[in-house]
CSV table of C-alpha atoms in Angstrom, one decimal:
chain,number,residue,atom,x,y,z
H,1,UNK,CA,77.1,121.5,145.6
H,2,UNK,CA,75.0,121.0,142.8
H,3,UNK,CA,74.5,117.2,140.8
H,4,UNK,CA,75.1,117.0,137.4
H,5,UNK,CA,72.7,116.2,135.3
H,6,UNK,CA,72.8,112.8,134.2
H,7,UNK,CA,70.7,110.6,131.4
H,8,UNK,CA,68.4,111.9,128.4
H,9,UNK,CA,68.4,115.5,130.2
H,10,UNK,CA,72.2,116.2,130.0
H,11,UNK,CA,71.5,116.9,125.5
H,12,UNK,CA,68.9,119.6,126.7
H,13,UNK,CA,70.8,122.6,126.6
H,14,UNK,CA,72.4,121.3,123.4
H,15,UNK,CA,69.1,120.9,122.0
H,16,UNK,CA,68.3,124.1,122.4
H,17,UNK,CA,70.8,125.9,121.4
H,18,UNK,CA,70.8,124.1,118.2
H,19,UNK,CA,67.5,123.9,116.6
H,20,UNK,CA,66.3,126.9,118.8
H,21,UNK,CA,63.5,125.5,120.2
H,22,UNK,CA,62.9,124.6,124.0
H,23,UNK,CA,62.8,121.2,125.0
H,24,UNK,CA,58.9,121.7,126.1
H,25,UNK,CA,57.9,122.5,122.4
H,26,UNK,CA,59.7,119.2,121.6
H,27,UNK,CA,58.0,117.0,124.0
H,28,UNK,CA,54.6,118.5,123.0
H,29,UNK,CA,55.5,117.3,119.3
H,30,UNK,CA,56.3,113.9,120.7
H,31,UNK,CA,53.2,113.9,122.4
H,32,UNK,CA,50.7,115.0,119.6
H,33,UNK,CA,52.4,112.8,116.8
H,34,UNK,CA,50.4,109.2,116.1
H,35,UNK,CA,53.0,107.9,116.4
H,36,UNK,CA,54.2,105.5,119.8
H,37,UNK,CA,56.9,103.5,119.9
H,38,UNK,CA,60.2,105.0,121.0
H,39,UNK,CA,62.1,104.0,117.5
H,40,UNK,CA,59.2,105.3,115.3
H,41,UNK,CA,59.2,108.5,117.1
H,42,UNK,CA,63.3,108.9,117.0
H,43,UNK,CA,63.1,108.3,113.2
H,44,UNK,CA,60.4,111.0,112.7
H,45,UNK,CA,62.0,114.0,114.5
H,46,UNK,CA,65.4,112.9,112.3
H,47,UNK,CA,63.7,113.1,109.1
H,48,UNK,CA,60.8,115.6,110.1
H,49,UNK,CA,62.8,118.1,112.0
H,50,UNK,CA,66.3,117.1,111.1
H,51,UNK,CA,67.4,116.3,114.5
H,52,UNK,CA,70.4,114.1,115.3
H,53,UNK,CA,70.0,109.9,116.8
H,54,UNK,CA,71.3,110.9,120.2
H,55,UNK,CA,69.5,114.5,120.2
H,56,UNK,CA,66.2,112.6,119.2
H,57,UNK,CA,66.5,109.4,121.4
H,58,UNK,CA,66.9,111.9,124.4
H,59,UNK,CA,63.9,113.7,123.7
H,60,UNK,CA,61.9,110.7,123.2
H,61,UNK,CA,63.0,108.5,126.1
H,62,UNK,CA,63.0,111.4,128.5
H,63,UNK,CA,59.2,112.4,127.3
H,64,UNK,CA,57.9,108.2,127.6
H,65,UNK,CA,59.5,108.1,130.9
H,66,UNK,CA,58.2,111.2,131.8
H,67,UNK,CA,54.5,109.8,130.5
H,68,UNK,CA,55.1,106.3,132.2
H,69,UNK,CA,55.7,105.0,128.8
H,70,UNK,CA,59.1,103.6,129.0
């Protein structure tokens, strides 16, 4: 029996599909940028890449936690 994924990682496959890139492109982006805390970095993947609040928030708390950064 397999788990379900569960949390941030669950919008991955929809992330994906829908801007067509994969989700370790995105968390290199969130990595590189200047930028650090987890609101400043949702806000500049909406406006920069056109993502959507719940696309972008997954991608930036899965990367911080991921980095120790929570």
């Amino acid at each position: 029996m397999t788990d379900a994924v569960k949390g941030p990682a669950s919008y991955f496959p929809s992330i994906e599909k829908k801007y067509g890139r994969p989700i370790a492109e995105w968390k290199e982006l969130i990595r590189r940028s200047p930028l650090t805390k987890h609101m400043d970095l949702v806000s500049w993947l909406k406006a920069e890449y056109g993502l959507g609040h719940g696309h972008a928030n997954a991608l930036v708390a899965h990367t911080l936690a991921e980095d120790g950064l929570k």
